[in-house]
Amino acid sequence: MLREPGAADRAAFVELLASPEVHTYLGGPRPRAELERELPGTPERWPGSFVVDLDGEMIGQVLLRRTREHCCPVAVGKVDLGYLFLPRAWGLGYAAEACAAALDWLDGVLPGEPVVLNTQTANTGSMRLAAKLGFTEVERFRAWDAEQWLGLRPPLTPSV
């Protein structure tokens, strides 16, 4: 289930952001003590920010946000799909289901909106997920000491 973040999710956010496994392809985790000190009691809420809830417990986060800056000009101004899941939720299809639901939400709110997704090419799981969600390669580039992949999900055409 996708829902808004709440105060009860704070510990899961700390775990998610401090996890070395989660941040293998994202530049490394943040120090737990820093997160404990800096994260607000209730996570910030905005349209397109979802907690992925399984049986009343946060297992991940899906974000849809407008890209303001990017090293690839084609991505600027487009909605970017991002997601993080706790390792215990990996390989069970939750990311595909949650990202598809978030994209369906976006299609209802902003019909015809193209979406970009950025991942390291070494992250084979994210590369498979991007293909499954309908993203196709636009560009490869080097950033954060690794080869990056930029995919685009073109706007859906409304059915007549």
PDB file of C-alpha atoms in Angstrom, residues 56-120:
ATOM      1  CA  GLY A  56       1.298  -1.646   8.791  1.00  0.00           C
ATOM      2  CA  GLU A  57       5.077  -1.364   8.531  1.00  0.00           C
ATOM      3  CA  MET A  58       7.169   0.870   6.268  1.00  0.00           C
ATOM      4  CA  ILE A  59       9.340  -1.186   3.901  1.00  0.00           C
ATOM      5  CA  GLY A  60      10.286   1.538   1.443  1.00  0.00           C
ATOM      6  CA  GLN A  61       9.714   4.900  -0.134  1.00  0.00           C
ATOM      7  CA  VAL A  62       8.719   6.017  -3.635  1.00  0.00           C
ATOM      8  CA  LEU A  63       9.258   9.605  -4.748  1.00  0.00           C
ATOM      9  CA  LEU A  64       8.004  11.472  -7.786  1.00  0.00           C
ATOM     10  CA  ARG A  65       9.474  14.964  -7.975  1.00  0.00           C
ATOM     11  CA  ARG A  66      10.209  17.516 -10.652  1.00  0.00           C
ATOM     12  CA  THR A  67      13.883  17.555 -11.691  1.00  0.00           C
ATOM     13  CA  ARG A  68      15.280  21.069 -11.291  1.00  0.00           C
ATOM     14  CA  GLU A  69      18.936  20.308 -12.025  1.00  0.00           C
ATOM     15  CA  HIS A  70      20.601  17.365 -13.734  1.00  0.00           C
ATOM     16  CA  CYS A  71      23.804  16.764 -15.621  1.00  0.00           C
ATOM     17  CA  CYS A  72      21.647  15.557 -18.548  1.00  0.00           C
ATOM     18  CA  PRO A  73      19.647  18.490 -19.967  1.00  0.00           C
ATOM     19  CA  VAL A  74      16.919  16.142 -21.259  1.00  0.00           C
ATOM     20  CA  ALA A  75      15.954  15.326 -17.629  1.00  0.00           C
ATOM     21  CA  VAL A  76      15.531  18.916 -16.437  1.00  0.00           C
ATOM     22  CA  GLY A  77      11.917  19.855 -15.848  1.00  0.00           C
ATOM     23  CA  LYS A  78      10.646  16.286 -16.047  1.00  0.00           C
ATOM     24  CA  VAL A  79       9.248  14.234 -13.178  1.00  0.00           C
ATOM     25  CA  ASP A  80      11.877  11.896 -11.708  1.00  0.00           C
ATOM     26  CA  LEU A  81      10.978   8.517 -10.194  1.00  0.00           C
ATOM     27  CA  GLY A  82      13.074   7.497  -7.197  1.00  0.00           C
ATOM     28  CA  TYR A  83      12.671   4.644  -4.748  1.00  0.00           C
ATOM     29  CA  LEU A  84      14.394   3.050  -1.769  1.00  0.00           C
ATOM     30  CA  PHE A  85      13.483  -0.253  -0.106  1.00  0.00           C
ATOM     31  CA  LEU A  86      14.771  -1.960   3.004  1.00  0.00           C
ATOM     32  CA  PRO A  87      16.849  -5.046   2.115  1.00  0.00           C
ATOM     33  CA  ARG A  88      14.318  -7.406   3.716  1.00  0.00           C
ATOM     34  CA  ALA A  89      11.832  -6.295   1.025  1.00  0.00           C
ATOM     35  CA  TRP A  90      14.147  -6.884  -1.946  1.00  0.00           C
ATOM     36  CA  GLY A  91      13.400  -9.484  -4.597  1.00  0.00           C
ATOM     37  CA  LEU A  92       9.721  -9.873  -3.667  1.00  0.00           C
ATOM     38  CA  GLY A  93       8.166  -7.613  -6.318  1.00  0.00           C
ATOM     39  CA  TYR A  94       7.267  -4.782  -3.938  1.00  0.00           C
ATOM     40  CA  ALA A  95       9.335  -2.172  -5.795  1.00  0.00           C
ATOM     41  CA  ALA A  96       7.690  -2.988  -9.127  1.00  0.00           C
ATOM     42  CA  GLU A  97       4.211  -2.929  -7.604  1.00  0.00           C
ATOM     43  CA  ALA A  98       4.785   0.280  -5.634  1.00  0.00           C
ATOM     44  CA  CYS A  99       6.470   2.161  -8.492  1.00  0.00           C
ATOM     45  CA  ALA A 100       3.720   1.108 -10.925  1.00  0.00           C
ATOM     46  CA  ALA A 101       1.070   2.336  -8.457  1.00  0.00           C
ATOM     47  CA  ALA A 102       2.887   5.669  -8.013  1.00  0.00           C
ATOM     48  CA  LEU A 103       3.154   6.084 -11.793  1.00  0.00           C
ATOM     49  CA  ASP A 104      -0.570   5.307 -12.120  1.00  0.00           C
ATOM     50  CA  TRP A 105      -1.233   8.013  -9.507  1.00  0.00           C
ATOM     51  CA  LEU A 106       0.903  10.470 -11.505  1.00  0.00           C
ATOM     52  CA  ASP A 107      -0.933   9.591 -14.730  1.00  0.00           C
ATOM     53  CA  GLY A 108      -4.191  10.513 -12.994  1.00  0.00           C
ATOM     54  CA  VAL A 109      -2.856  13.777 -11.566  1.00  0.00           C
ATOM     55  CA  LEU A 110      -0.699  14.914 -14.511  1.00  0.00           C
ATOM     56  CA  PRO A 111      -1.884  13.034 -17.615  1.00  0.00           C
ATOM     57  CA  GLY A 112       0.651  12.960 -20.432  1.00  0.00           C
ATOM     58  CA  GLU A 113       3.628  13.718 -18.159  1.00  0.00           C
ATOM     59  CA  PRO A 114       6.945  12.116 -19.196  1.00  0.00           C
ATOM     60  CA  VAL A 115       8.973  10.570 -16.367  1.00  0.00           C
ATOM     61  CA  VAL A 116      12.726  10.001 -16.041  1.00  0.00           C
ATOM     62  CA  LEU A 117      14.618   7.483 -13.932  1.00  0.00           C
ATOM     63  CA  ASN A 118      18.341   7.533 -13.189  1.00  0.00           C
ATOM     64  CA  THR A 119      20.349   4.561 -11.921  1.00  0.00           C
ATOM     65  CA  GLN A 120      23.855   3.159 -12.042  1.00  0.00           C
TER      66      GLN A 120
END
